[in-house]
Amino acid sequence: MTTGVRRRMGVEERRQQLIDVALELFSHRSPDEVSIDEIAAAAGISRPLVYHYFPGKQSLYEAALKLASQDLAGRFTEPREGPLGARLLRVMRRFFDFVDEHGPGFSALMRGGPAVGSSTTNALVDGVRQVAFEQMLRHLALEPPVSPRLELLLRSWISLTETTALLWLADRRVPRAELEVRLVHDFAALAAVAATSDAGLADLLRRVLAEEPEDSPFVELIGKLVALAP
Amino acid sequence: MTTGVRRRMGVEERRQQLIDVALELFSHRSPDEVSIDEIAAAAGISRPLVYHYFPGKQSLYEAALKLASQDLAGRFTEPREGPLGARLLRVMRRFFDFVDEHGPGFSALMRGGPAVGSSTTNALVDGVRQVAFEQMLRHLALEPPVSPRLELLLRSWISLTETTALLWLADRRVPRAELEVRLVHDFAALAAVAATSDAGLADLLRRVLAEEPEDSPFVELIGKLVALAP
């Protein structure tokens, strides 16, 4: 509703606006390179007023990263219906949407550094990883605690998705759609490797594959691997 | 040579001693938890004298991490002789030796945080990753620049080895020898997945596999995967 005069914002509303402005700036440049002056200018307020809402640069960064972390964690939510391969692929697409939207902000967060490498931001990142881990358990219809080998498989694959996204962001030379499918295939491949030394994992893998349809990314992978053989 | 009196150390010798003492302490506790007082006590000198050699805590940390990084990078050197699988396995063993020796120091370095998440330490870590990447190219008999898909494969596998080592360090529930083999298998599996959408990579993979002997970790993996099939 436009009234013609600039409406005064409430405290929470103003804080939210500053966070939105910061996230928008971080989607083009690293948080290290964005000054409070620029955030103030983009929000149309004075620098001292920014400090009224956030006591320091770090606290605004942390608030922005907290919101972005919640957004990212939310994108892992996927109904536990239908085959696993298709579910994982949908999650990978939403994950790359997030990475694409946040660009330099995502890189800075994951790589650490002066503005973001604090214990608070590290805890936010670990929190998102934990949500990803718990969602994977849900999709596999498992409850914690799980075997150390399964935990290692899930957490190392989650880390692989982060690295793949960071490497993609650096130059975007490989199409993201290819990497979304690739990461689903990578999960199957790493699970198969881990299953060669863990009978429980081998059973789990057989159960998952038995439920996959003909057009599953897992079935597609097996076909392609067979075609690769000399 | 013991003379019975405490010999005066030269500047470089004293700096080296302090670095050695710091690395020893960091192998039991995170750098964040180790104070300059403790380092001084362990070196048998006064706190002000430590500051004489290193202007601040951060500079001693960085010197220690620099030495550790050089040590780690050196462990990737492996003669380009014999089958690739066996070479990678030897490198993985030396990598886990390093991780095992440095424990909390390695975790802190890779995870960032107050004491270590500076641009200097991040650059040291990236330097080690770059050495690992170049060594992998050497073992594959390739020269940079390489295709984006191959670069992504190598860098994401290097990241997977870091994550796997960090997860192992956290509770050491999976035997490290198993993980050393696992990571060689993971490389083959990720390469096979990447090769399904890259003809050049498929050729490279066929060339590598053709040179592997019967007791190769790659051949072992194929056997185990076949046995896994229903």
Coordinates of C-alpha atoms in Angstrom, one line a residue:
Chain A
M1 CA 0.0 0.0 0.0
T2 CA 1.6 3.2 -1.1
T3 CA 0.6 6.3 0.9
G4 CA 2.9 8.8 -0.8
V5 CA 4.9 9.4 2.3
R6 CA 7.7 7.2 3.6
R7 CA 6.3 5.0 6.3
R8 CA 8.3 4.6 9.5
M9 CA 9.4 1.0 9.9
G10 CA 9.2 -0.9 13.2
V11 CA 12.3 -2.3 14.7
E12 CA 11.8 -5.9 13.5
E13 CA 10.8 -4.7 10.1
R14 CA 13.8 -2.5 9.7
R15 CA 16.1 -5.3 10.9
Q16 CA 14.5 -7.6 8.3
Q17 CA 15.0 -4.9 5.6
L18 CA 18.7 -4.6 6.5
I19 CA 19.2 -8.4 6.4
D20 CA 17.5 -8.5 3.0
V21 CA 19.6 -5.7 1.7
A22 CA 22.8 -7.4 3.0
L23 CA 21.9 -10.8 1.5
E24 CA 21.2 -9.1 -1.8
L25 CA 24.6 -7.4 -1.7
F26 CA 26.3 -10.7 -0.6
S27 CA 24.8 -12.4 -3.7
H28 CA 27.0 -10.3 -5.9
R29 CA 30.1 -9.8 -3.7
S30 CA 31.7 -11.5 -0.8
P31 CA 30.6 -10.2 2.7
D32 CA 34.3 -9.1 3.3
E33 CA 34.0 -6.6 0.4
V34 CA 30.6 -5.2 1.4
S35 CA 30.8 -2.2 3.9
I36 CA 28.2 -1.0 6.3
D37 CA 28.1 2.2 4.3
E38 CA 27.0 0.3 1.3
I39 CA 24.3 -1.5 3.2
A40 CA 23.1 1.8 4.7
A41 CA 23.0 3.4 1.2
A42 CA 21.2 0.5 -0.3
A43 CA 18.6 0.5 2.5
G44 CA 18.2 4.3 2.2
I45 CA 19.2 5.0 5.8
S46 CA 22.3 6.5 7.6
R47 CA 25.3 4.5 8.7
P48 CA 24.6 5.3 12.4
L49 CA 21.0 4.1 12.1
V50 CA 22.4 0.7 10.8
Y51 CA 24.4 0.5 14.0
H52 CA 21.3 1.3 16.0
Y53 CA 19.7 -2.0 14.7
F54 CA 22.9 -4.0 14.6
P55 CA 25.7 -3.2 17.1
G56 CA 28.4 -4.1 14.6
K57 CA 29.1 -5.4 11.2
Q58 CA 29.6 -8.9 12.5
S59 CA 26.2 -9.0 14.1
L60 CA 24.4 -8.0 10.8
Y61 CA 26.4 -10.6 9.0
E62 CA 25.5 -13.2 11.5
A63 CA 21.8 -12.3 11.3
A64 CA 21.9 -12.5 7.5
L65 CA 23.7 -15.8 7.5
K66 CA 21.2 -17.1 10.1
L67 CA 18.3 -16.3 7.8
A68 CA 20.1 -17.8 4.7
S69 CA 20.9 -21.0 6.7
Q70 CA 17.3 -21.4 7.7
D71 CA 16.3 -20.9 4.0
L72 CA 18.8 -23.5 2.9
A73 CA 17.8 -26.0 5.6
G74 CA 14.2 -25.6 4.5
R75 CA 15.0 -26.6 0.9
F76 CA 16.1 -30.1 2.1
T77 CA 12.5 -30.9 3.1
E78 CA 11.1 -33.3 0.6
P79 CA 8.0 -35.5 1.1
R80 CA 9.0 -39.1 1.8
E81 CA 7.0 -40.4 -1.2
G82 CA 8.1 -42.1 -4.4
P83 CA 11.5 -43.4 -5.3
L84 CA 14.6 -42.2 -3.5
G85 CA 16.6 -41.2 -6.6
A86 CA 13.9 -38.8 -7.8
R87 CA 13.6 -37.3 -4.3
L88 CA 17.3 -36.7 -4.1
L89 CA 17.3 -35.1 -7.5
R90 CA 14.6 -32.6 -6.5
V91 CA 16.6 -31.7 -3.4
M92 CA 19.8 -31.2 -5.4
R93 CA 17.9 -28.9 -7.8
R94 CA 16.6 -26.8 -4.9
F95 CA 20.1 -26.8 -3.3
F96 CA 21.6 -25.5 -6.6
D97 CA 18.8 -22.9 -6.8
F98 CA 20.0 -21.6 -3.4
V99 CA 23.7 -21.7 -4.4
D100 CA 22.8 -19.8 -7.6
E101 CA 20.8 -17.2 -5.8
H102 CA 23.4 -16.5 -3.1
G103 CA 26.6 -16.9 -5.1
P104 CA 29.5 -15.1 -3.4
G105 CA 27.6 -15.1 0.0
F106 CA 27.5 -18.9 -0.2
S107 CA 31.1 -19.2 -1.1
A108 CA 32.2 -16.9 1.7
L109 CA 30.1 -18.7 4.2
M110 CA 31.5 -22.1 3.2
R111 CA 35.1 -21.1 2.9
G112 CA 35.3 -19.1 6.1
G113 CA 37.4 -16.0 6.3
P114 CA 37.6 -12.7 8.2
A115 CA 33.9 -11.8 8.1
V116 CA 32.4 -15.2 8.4
G117 CA 34.8 -17.6 10.1
S118 CA 33.5 -17.1 13.6
S119 CA 32.3 -19.8 15.9
T120 CA 28.7 -18.5 15.4
T121 CA 28.9 -18.8 11.6
N122 CA 30.7 -22.2 11.8
A123 CA 27.8 -23.4 14.1
L124 CA 25.2 -22.2 11.6
V125 CA 26.9 -24.1 8.8
D126 CA 27.2 -27.2 11.0
G127 CA 23.5 -26.8 11.8
V128 CA 22.6 -26.9 8.1
R129 CA 24.8 -30.0 7.6
Q130 CA 23.0 -31.7 10.5
V131 CA 19.6 -30.9 9.0
A132 CA 20.8 -32.4 5.7
F133 CA 22.1 -35.5 7.6
E134 CA 18.8 -36.0 9.4
Q135 CA 16.8 -35.5 6.2
M136 CA 18.8 -38.2 4.5
L137 CA 18.1 -40.6 7.4
R138 CA 14.4 -39.8 7.1
H139 CA 14.5 -40.6 3.3
L140 CA 16.3 -43.9 4.1
A141 CA 13.6 -44.6 6.7
L142 CA 16.3 -44.9 9.4
E143 CA 16.5 -43.5 12.9
P144 CA 19.6 -42.4 14.7
P145 CA 21.9 -43.8 16.0
V146 CA 23.1 -45.4 12.8
S147 CA 26.3 -47.4 12.1
P148 CA 29.5 -45.4 11.8
R149 CA 30.0 -46.4 8.2
L150 CA 26.5 -45.2 7.2
E151 CA 27.1 -41.9 9.1
L152 CA 30.4 -41.5 7.3
L153 CA 28.8 -42.2 4.0
L154 CA 26.0 -39.6 4.5
R155 CA 28.2 -36.9 5.9
S156 CA 30.9 -37.3 3.3
W157 CA 28.4 -37.2 0.5
I158 CA 26.9 -34.0 2.0
S159 CA 30.4 -32.5 2.1
L160 CA 30.8 -33.6 -1.6
T161 CA 27.7 -31.7 -2.6
E162 CA 29.0 -28.5 -0.8
T163 CA 32.4 -28.8 -2.6
T164 CA 30.8 -29.5 -6.0
A165 CA 28.6 -26.5 -5.6
L166 CA 31.6 -24.3 -4.6
L167 CA 33.6 -25.5 -7.5
W168 CA 30.7 -24.9 -9.9
L169 CA 30.2 -21.4 -8.5
A170 CA 33.9 -20.5 -9.2
D171 CA 33.5 -20.6 -13.0
R172 CA 30.2 -22.3 -13.9
R173 CA 31.9 -24.2 -16.6
V174 CA 30.0 -27.5 -16.1
P175 CA 26.2 -27.0 -16.5
R176 CA 24.5 -27.2 -13.1
A177 CA 21.8 -29.6 -14.3
E178 CA 24.5 -32.1 -15.1
L179 CA 26.0 -31.7 -11.6
E180 CA 22.6 -32.1 -9.9
V181 CA 22.2 -35.5 -11.6
R182 CA 25.9 -36.2 -11.0
L183 CA 25.6 -35.8 -7.2
V184 CA 22.7 -38.2 -7.1
H185 CA 24.8 -40.7 -9.1
D186 CA 27.8 -40.0 -6.8
F187 CA 25.6 -40.9 -3.8
A188 CA 24.8 -44.2 -5.3
A189 CA 28.4 -44.8 -6.3
L190 CA 29.8 -43.9 -2.8
A191 CA 27.1 -46.0 -1.2
A192 CA 28.0 -49.0 -3.4
V193 CA 31.7 -48.6 -2.4
A194 CA 30.9 -48.4 1.3
A195 CA 28.5 -51.4 0.9
T196 CA 31.5 -53.5 -0.2
S197 CA 32.7 -53.5 3.4
D198 CA 29.4 -53.3 5.3
A199 CA 26.7 -56.0 5.1
G200 CA 24.1 -53.7 6.6
L201 CA 24.8 -51.0 4.0
A202 CA 24.7 -53.6 1.3
D203 CA 21.2 -54.7 2.4
L204 CA 20.1 -51.0 2.6
L205 CA 21.3 -50.4 -1.0
R206 CA 19.6 -53.5 -2.3
R207 CA 16.3 -52.4 -0.7
V208 CA 16.6 -48.9 -2.2
L209 CA 17.4 -50.2 -5.6
A210 CA 14.6 -52.7 -5.6
E211 CA 12.1 -49.8 -5.2
E212 CA 13.6 -47.7 -8.0
P213 CA 11.6 -47.4 -11.3
E214 CA 13.0 -47.8 -14.8
D215 CA 13.6 -44.0 -15.2
S216 CA 15.4 -43.7 -11.9
P217 CA 18.7 -41.8 -11.8
F218 CA 20.2 -44.9 -10.1
V219 CA 19.0 -47.2 -12.8
E220 CA 20.3 -44.7 -15.4
L221 CA 23.7 -44.8 -13.7
I222 CA 24.0 -48.5 -13.8
G223 CA 23.1 -48.5 -17.5
K224 CA 25.7 -45.9 -18.2
L225 CA 28.4 -47.7 -16.2
V226 CA 27.7 -50.9 -18.0
A227 CA 28.0 -49.1 -21.3
L228 CA 31.4 -47.7 -20.1
A229 CA 32.9 -51.2 -19.7
P230 CA 35.1 -52.2 -22.6
Chain B
M1 CA 76.0 -33.1 22.5
T2 CA 75.3 -32.4 26.2
T3 CA 77.5 -29.8 27.8
G4 CA 75.8 -29.8 31.2
V5 CA 74.9 -26.1 30.7
R6 CA 71.9 -24.8 28.8
R7 CA 73.1 -23.8 25.4
R8 CA 71.9 -20.5 24.0
M9 CA 69.8 -21.0 20.9
G10 CA 70.1 -18.9 17.8
V11 CA 67.1 -16.9 16.5
E12 CA 66.1 -19.4 13.9
E13 CA 66.7 -22.4 16.1
R14 CA 64.6 -20.9 18.9
R15 CA 61.8 -20.1 16.4
Q16 CA 61.9 -23.7 15.2
Q17 CA 61.8 -25.0 18.7
L18 CA 58.7 -22.9 19.5
I19 CA 57.0 -24.1 16.3
D20 CA 57.8 -27.7 17.2
V21 CA 56.4 -27.2 20.7
A22 CA 53.3 -25.5 19.3
L23 CA 52.7 -28.4 16.8
E24 CA 53.1 -30.9 19.6
L25 CA 50.5 -29.1 21.7
F26 CA 48.1 -28.8 18.8
S27 CA 48.3 -32.5 18.2
H28 CA 46.5 -33.0 21.5
R29 CA 44.3 -29.9 21.7
S30 CA 42.9 -27.3 19.3
P31 CA 45.1 -24.2 18.7
D32 CA 42.2 -22.2 20.2
E33 CA 42.7 -23.9 23.5
V34 CA 46.4 -23.6 23.7
S35 CA 47.8 -20.4 25.2
I36 CA 51.1 -18.6 24.7
D37 CA 51.8 -19.3 28.4
E38 CA 51.5 -23.1 27.8
I39 CA 53.8 -22.8 24.8
A40 CA 56.3 -20.8 26.8
A41 CA 56.2 -23.3 29.7
A42 CA 56.6 -26.3 27.3
A43 CA 59.6 -24.6 25.6
G44 CA 61.1 -23.7 29.0
I45 CA 61.2 -20.0 28.3
S46 CA 59.3 -16.9 29.5
R47 CA 56.1 -15.6 27.9
P48 CA 57.8 -12.3 26.9
L49 CA 60.6 -14.2 25.2
V50 CA 58.0 -16.0 23.1
Y51 CA 56.7 -12.6 22.0
H52 CA 60.3 -11.7 21.1
Y53 CA 60.4 -14.4 18.5
F54 CA 56.7 -14.2 17.4
P55 CA 55.0 -10.8 17.6
G56 CA 51.6 -12.4 18.5
K57 CA 49.8 -15.6 19.0
Q58 CA 48.5 -15.5 15.4
S59 CA 52.0 -15.3 13.9
L60 CA 53.2 -18.3 15.9
Y61 CA 50.1 -20.2 14.8
E62 CA 50.7 -19.3 11.2
A63 CA 54.3 -20.3 11.3
A64 CA 53.4 -23.7 12.8
L65 CA 50.6 -24.2 10.2
K66 CA 53.0 -23.3 7.4
L67 CA 55.5 -25.9 8.5
A68 CA 52.7 -28.5 8.9
S69 CA 51.3 -27.6 5.4
Q70 CA 54.7 -28.1 3.9
D71 CA 55.0 -31.5 5.7
L72 CA 51.6 -32.6 4.4
A73 CA 52.2 -31.4 0.8
G74 CA 55.5 -33.3 0.8
R75 CA 53.6 -36.5 1.7
F76 CA 51.8 -36.4 -1.6
T77 CA 55.0 -36.9 -3.5
E78 CA 55.0 -40.4 -4.9
P79 CA 57.1 -41.8 -7.8
R80 CA 55.2 -42.1 -11.0
E81 CA 55.9 -45.7 -11.3
G82 CA 53.8 -48.8 -11.2
P83 CA 49.9 -49.0 -11.2
L84 CA 47.9 -45.9 -10.2
G85 CA 45.7 -47.7 -7.6
A86 CA 48.7 -48.8 -5.6
R87 CA 50.3 -45.3 -5.8
L88 CA 47.1 -43.7 -4.6
L89 CA 46.9 -46.1 -1.7
R90 CA 50.4 -45.3 -0.6
V91 CA 49.6 -41.6 -0.7
M92 CA 46.4 -42.2 1.3
R93 CA 48.4 -44.0 4.0
R94 CA 50.8 -41.2 4.3
F95 CA 47.9 -38.7 4.4
F96 CA 46.3 -40.6 7.3
D97 CA 49.7 -40.8 9.1
F98 CA 49.8 -37.0 9.0
V99 CA 46.2 -36.7 10.1
D100 CA 46.8 -39.2 12.9
E101 CA 49.9 -37.3 14.1
H102 CA 48.4 -33.9 14.1
G103 CA 44.8 -34.7 15.2
P104 CA 43.2 -31.6 16.8
G105 CA 45.6 -29.3 14.9
F106 CA 44.5 -30.8 11.6
S107 CA 40.8 -30.5 12.5
A108 CA 41.1 -26.9 13.6
L109 CA 43.0 -26.0 10.4
M110 CA 40.4 -27.6 8.1
R111 CA 37.4 -26.3 10.0
G112 CA 38.6 -22.7 10.4
G113 CA 37.6 -20.8 13.6
P114 CA 38.9 -17.9 15.7
A115 CA 42.6 -18.9 15.7
V116 CA 43.0 -20.4 12.3
G117 CA 40.3 -18.9 10.0
S118 CA 42.5 -16.1 8.7
S119 CA 43.2 -15.4 5.0
T120 CA 46.8 -16.5 5.6
T121 CA 45.8 -19.9 7.0
N122 CA 43.0 -20.3 4.3
A123 CA 45.7 -19.7 1.7
L124 CA 48.0 -22.3 3.3
V125 CA 45.2 -24.9 3.1
D126 CA 44.4 -23.9 -0.5
G127 CA 48.1 -24.3 -1.3
V128 CA 48.1 -27.9 0.0
R129 CA 45.0 -28.6 -2.1
Q130 CA 46.7 -27.2 -5.1
V131 CA 49.7 -29.5 -4.6
A132 CA 47.4 -32.5 -4.2
F133 CA 45.6 -31.5 -7.5
E134 CA 48.9 -31.1 -9.4
Q135 CA 50.2 -34.4 -8.0
M136 CA 47.0 -36.1 -9.2
L137 CA 47.5 -34.7 -12.7
R138 CA 51.1 -35.9 -12.7
H139 CA 50.0 -39.4 -11.8
L140 CA 47.4 -39.3 -14.6
A141 CA 50.2 -38.1 -16.9
L142 CA 48.3 -35.0 -17.8
E143 CA 49.3 -31.3 -18.0
P144 CA 47.1 -28.4 -17.1
P145 CA 44.9 -26.9 -18.3
V146 CA 42.5 -29.9 -18.1
S147 CA 38.8 -30.2 -18.9
P148 CA 36.4 -28.6 -16.3
R149 CA 34.9 -32.1 -15.6
L150 CA 38.3 -33.6 -14.8
E151 CA 39.3 -30.7 -12.6
L152 CA 35.9 -31.0 -10.8
L153 CA 36.5 -34.7 -10.3
L154 CA 40.0 -34.3 -8.9
R155 CA 39.2 -31.3 -6.7
S156 CA 36.0 -32.9 -5.3
W157 CA 37.8 -36.2 -4.6
I158 CA 40.5 -34.2 -2.7
S159 CA 37.8 -32.5 -0.7
L160 CA 36.2 -35.9 0.0
T161 CA 39.5 -37.2 1.4
E162 CA 39.7 -34.2 3.7
T163 CA 36.1 -34.7 5.0
T164 CA 36.6 -38.4 5.4
A165 CA 39.8 -37.8 7.5
L166 CA 38.0 -35.2 9.6
L167 CA 35.1 -37.5 10.3
W168 CA 37.5 -40.3 11.1
L169 CA 39.3 -38.1 13.6
A170 CA 36.1 -37.1 15.4
D171 CA 35.6 -40.6 16.8
R172 CA 37.9 -43.1 15.0
R173 CA 35.1 -45.6 14.9
V174 CA 35.9 -46.9 11.4
P175 CA 39.5 -48.3 11.1
R176 CA 41.7 -45.9 9.2
A177 CA 43.1 -48.7 7.0
E178 CA 39.6 -49.4 5.7
L179 CA 39.2 -45.7 4.9
E180 CA 42.5 -45.5 3.1
V181 CA 41.4 -48.2 0.7
R182 CA 37.9 -46.8 0.6
L183 CA 39.1 -43.4 -0.7
V184 CA 41.0 -45.1 -3.5
H185 CA 37.8 -46.9 -4.4
D186 CA 35.8 -43.7 -4.1
F187 CA 38.2 -42.1 -6.6
A188 CA 37.5 -44.9 -9.1
A189 CA 33.7 -44.7 -8.4
L190 CA 33.5 -40.9 -8.8
A191 CA 35.7 -41.1 -11.9
A192 CA 33.4 -43.8 -13.4
V193 CA 30.3 -41.6 -12.6
A194 CA 31.9 -38.5 -14.2
A195 CA 33.0 -40.6 -17.2
T196 CA 29.4 -41.4 -18.0
S197 CA 29.0 -37.8 -19.2
D198 CA 32.5 -37.1 -20.6
A199 CA 34.1 -39.1 -23.4
G200 CA 37.6 -37.9 -22.6
L201 CA 37.3 -39.0 -19.0
A202 CA 35.9 -42.4 -20.2
D203 CA 39.0 -42.9 -22.3
L204 CA 41.3 -41.9 -19.4
L205 CA 39.5 -44.3 -17.1
R206 CA 39.9 -47.2 -19.6
R207 CA 43.6 -46.4 -20.1
V208 CA 44.1 -46.4 -16.3
L209 CA 42.2 -49.6 -15.8
A210 CA 44.0 -51.4 -18.6
E211 CA 47.3 -50.9 -16.7
E212 CA 46.1 -52.1 -13.4
P213 CA 47.3 -55.6 -12.2
E214 CA 45.1 -58.3 -10.7
D215 CA 45.7 -57.2 -7.1
S216 CA 44.9 -53.5 -7.8
P217 CA 42.4 -51.7 -5.5
F218 CA 40.5 -50.8 -8.6
V219 CA 40.2 -54.4 -9.7
E220 CA 39.3 -55.4 -6.2
L221 CA 36.5 -52.8 -6.2
I222 CA 35.0 -54.1 -9.4
G223 CA 35.0 -57.6 -8.0
K224 CA 33.3 -56.5 -4.8
L225 CA 30.7 -54.4 -6.7
V226 CA 29.9 -57.4 -8.9
A227 CA 29.5 -59.6 -5.8
L228 CA 27.1 -56.9 -4.4
A229 CA 24.7 -57.2 -7.3
P230 CA 21.6 -59.4 -6.5

